[in-house]
Coordinates of C-alpha atoms in Angstrom, one line a residue:
K26 CA 16.1 -8.7 -54.3
I27 CA 19.4 -9.4 -52.5
D28 CA 18.0 -12.5 -51.1
A29 CA 16.7 -13.6 -54.3
G30 CA 20.0 -12.7 -55.9
E31 CA 18.4 -10.4 -58.1
M32 CA 20.3 -7.5 -57.3
N33 CA 21.4 -5.7 -60.8
Y34 CA 25.1 -4.2 -60.8
V35 CA 26.8 -1.9 -63.5
F36 CA 30.5 -2.0 -62.7
T37 CA 32.2 1.0 -63.9
E38 CA 35.5 3.0 -62.6
V39 CA 35.0 5.1 -59.8
D40 CA 37.1 7.5 -58.1
I41 CA 36.5 6.3 -54.6
V42 CA 38.3 9.8 -53.2
K43 CA 36.0 12.0 -55.0
M44 CA 33.1 9.9 -53.9
L45 CA 33.5 9.7 -50.3
A46 CA 34.8 13.7 -50.0
D47 CA 31.2 14.7 -51.4
L48 CA 29.5 12.1 -49.1
V49 CA 31.5 13.8 -46.0
E50 CA 30.6 17.6 -47.7
E51 CA 26.8 16.5 -47.7
G52 CA 27.2 15.1 -44.4
K53 CA 28.5 17.8 -42.5
P54 CA 25.1 19.5 -42.2
S55 CA 23.8 16.6 -40.1
A56 CA 27.1 16.1 -38.1
A57 CA 26.6 19.8 -37.3
E58 CA 23.3 19.1 -36.1
H59 CA 25.1 16.7 -33.7
N60 CA 27.7 18.6 -32.6
L61 CA 30.2 16.5 -34.4
A62 CA 33.0 17.0 -36.1
L63 CA 32.9 15.0 -39.4
Q64 CA 36.4 14.9 -41.1
F65 CA 38.0 13.3 -44.3
E66 CA 41.3 12.3 -44.9
G67 CA 41.9 11.3 -48.5
G68 CA 44.5 13.2 -50.0
Q69 CA 43.6 14.7 -53.2
Q70 CA 44.6 12.0 -55.7
P71 CA 41.9 9.8 -57.3
L72 CA 42.0 6.2 -56.3
K73 CA 40.0 3.9 -58.5
V74 CA 38.0 1.0 -58.1
K75 CA 35.8 -1.2 -60.1
A76 CA 32.3 -0.6 -58.8
D77 CA 28.2 0.3 -59.4
V78 CA 28.2 3.5 -58.2
N79 CA 25.1 4.0 -56.6
R80 CA 25.6 0.6 -54.6
I81 CA 28.8 1.4 -53.4
R82 CA 27.8 5.0 -52.6
Q83 CA 24.9 3.6 -50.6
V84 CA 27.1 1.4 -48.5
F85 CA 29.2 4.3 -47.7
Q86 CA 26.0 6.7 -47.2
N87 CA 25.1 4.3 -44.7
L88 CA 28.4 3.7 -42.8
I89 CA 28.6 7.5 -42.6
G90 CA 25.0 7.6 -41.2
N91 CA 25.3 5.0 -38.9
A92 CA 28.3 6.7 -37.5
I93 CA 26.4 10.1 -36.8
K94 CA 23.4 8.6 -35.7
Y95 CA 25.4 6.4 -33.1
T96 CA 27.8 9.1 -32.0
K97 CA 26.6 11.7 -29.1
E98 CA 29.9 13.8 -28.9
G99 CA 33.3 13.9 -30.7
F100 CA 34.0 13.0 -34.2
V101 CA 33.3 11.0 -37.2
K102 CA 36.1 10.3 -39.6
V103 CA 36.6 9.1 -43.3
E104 CA 40.0 7.7 -44.6
V105 CA 40.7 6.3 -47.7
Q106 CA 43.8 4.3 -48.0
D107 CA 45.6 3.2 -51.1
Q108 CA 46.8 -0.6 -50.2
G109 CA 48.5 -1.5 -53.3
D110 CA 45.8 -3.9 -55.1
Y111 CA 43.0 -2.3 -52.8
A112 CA 41.3 0.6 -51.9
Q113 CA 40.7 0.7 -48.3
V114 CA 38.0 2.9 -46.3
V115 CA 37.8 3.6 -42.6
V116 CA 34.7 5.1 -41.3
S117 CA 35.6 5.5 -37.4
D118 CA 33.7 7.5 -34.8
S119 CA 34.2 8.4 -31.0
G120 CA 30.2 6.8 -30.5
A121 CA 28.5 4.2 -28.7
G122 CA 31.3 1.6 -29.7
M123 CA 29.8 -2.1 -29.6
S124 CA 30.2 -5.3 -27.6
H125 CA 32.1 -8.3 -28.7
E126 CA 29.0 -10.3 -28.8
F127 CA 27.0 -7.7 -30.8
M128 CA 30.2 -7.4 -33.3
Q129 CA 29.6 -11.1 -34.2
K130 CA 26.1 -10.7 -35.4
I131 CA 26.3 -6.8 -36.8
F132 CA 26.0 -7.9 -40.5
Q133 CA 22.9 -10.1 -39.7
K134 CA 19.5 -9.2 -40.9
F135 CA 17.6 -7.2 -38.4
A136 CA 20.6 -7.1 -36.1
R137 CA 20.0 -4.3 -33.5
D138 CA 21.8 -3.5 -30.3
E139 CA 19.6 -4.0 -27.4
S140 CA 21.6 -1.3 -25.3
V141 CA 20.5 1.7 -27.9
K142 CA 17.3 -0.2 -29.7
K143 CA 15.1 2.4 -27.7
E144 CA 16.9 5.5 -28.4
I145 CA 17.9 5.0 -31.8
Q146 CA 15.5 4.3 -35.0
G147 CA 16.6 1.9 -37.4
T148 CA 15.4 -1.7 -38.7
G149 CA 18.7 -3.3 -38.5
M150 CA 18.8 -4.0 -42.3
G151 CA 21.6 -1.2 -43.2
L152 CA 24.5 -3.4 -42.3
Y153 CA 23.3 -6.5 -44.0
I154 CA 22.5 -4.8 -47.1
S155 CA 26.0 -3.0 -47.0
K156 CA 27.6 -6.4 -46.9
Q157 CA 26.0 -8.1 -49.5
I158 CA 26.9 -5.1 -51.7
V159 CA 30.6 -5.5 -50.6
T160 CA 30.4 -8.9 -51.5
A161 CA 28.9 -8.7 -54.7
H162 CA 32.0 -6.1 -55.4
H163 CA 34.5 -9.0 -54.3
G164 CA 35.4 -6.7 -51.2
Q165 CA 35.1 -7.0 -47.5
I166 CA 33.5 -5.3 -44.7
W167 CA 34.0 -5.4 -41.1
A168 CA 33.6 -3.9 -37.7
E169 CA 35.9 -3.3 -34.9
S170 CA 35.4 -1.8 -31.4
E171 CA 37.2 -1.7 -28.5
G172 CA 33.8 -2.2 -26.5
V173 CA 30.8 -0.3 -25.5
G174 CA 31.4 3.6 -25.0
K175 CA 34.7 2.9 -27.1
G176 CA 33.7 4.2 -30.6
S177 CA 33.8 1.7 -33.7
K178 CA 35.2 1.6 -37.2
F179 CA 34.3 -0.2 -40.2
I180 CA 36.2 -1.0 -42.8
V181 CA 35.5 -1.5 -46.2
R182 CA 38.4 -2.9 -48.5
L183 CA 37.7 -3.0 -52.5
A184 CA 39.7 -4.0 -55.1
K185 CA 41.0 -1.6 -57.7
Q186 CA 40.5 -3.9 -60.6
F187 CA 38.8 -7.6 -60.5
A188 CA 38.2 -10.0 -63.1

C-alpha cells in the first residue's frame, strides 16, 4: 500500500505527550524483561499535532520497540520537546549504535545491520514504513549515532499544524 501510494490517513488533533506517555507505560514490561530503564520526559502539558493517530502511534511503537530490542543494558529514553511550530520526539538508547555507513541506508527497504543480523530478528521494514508515515505527515525522521556500541537517537519532527 505504501509503495502504491494507497495508504489512507485520517488526520485529527493528537496529544503527542499523552500518546508517548501511554506507549512508554505499555513498553515497561518489555524493557524490564531486558533489564532496561524506560524513561519518559515530556512534562504534563498537552502538545498537539495533526496526525493519523494509529499510523503515528505505529511509528513510535516501532522506534521504542527497536530501542529495547537493540539495547542490551542501560536505558531507553523517550523525550517530547515543544519547538515552536513543531513537536520533536527523541527516542534515545544506550544500545548497539550504528556505523556511519549503515545510518546512510537505515530507512531503506529491508535494511538490516550486518553486525547484529544473526542475533536480532527483524525484516528491515519497520524504519522504512516509519519514514513513509512521517513523510505523509509532512514531518521529518532521522537517526544519529556516534558509532557502533555508542547508542542511537531517532528523532521525529512533526508540525503542530499544517495546510
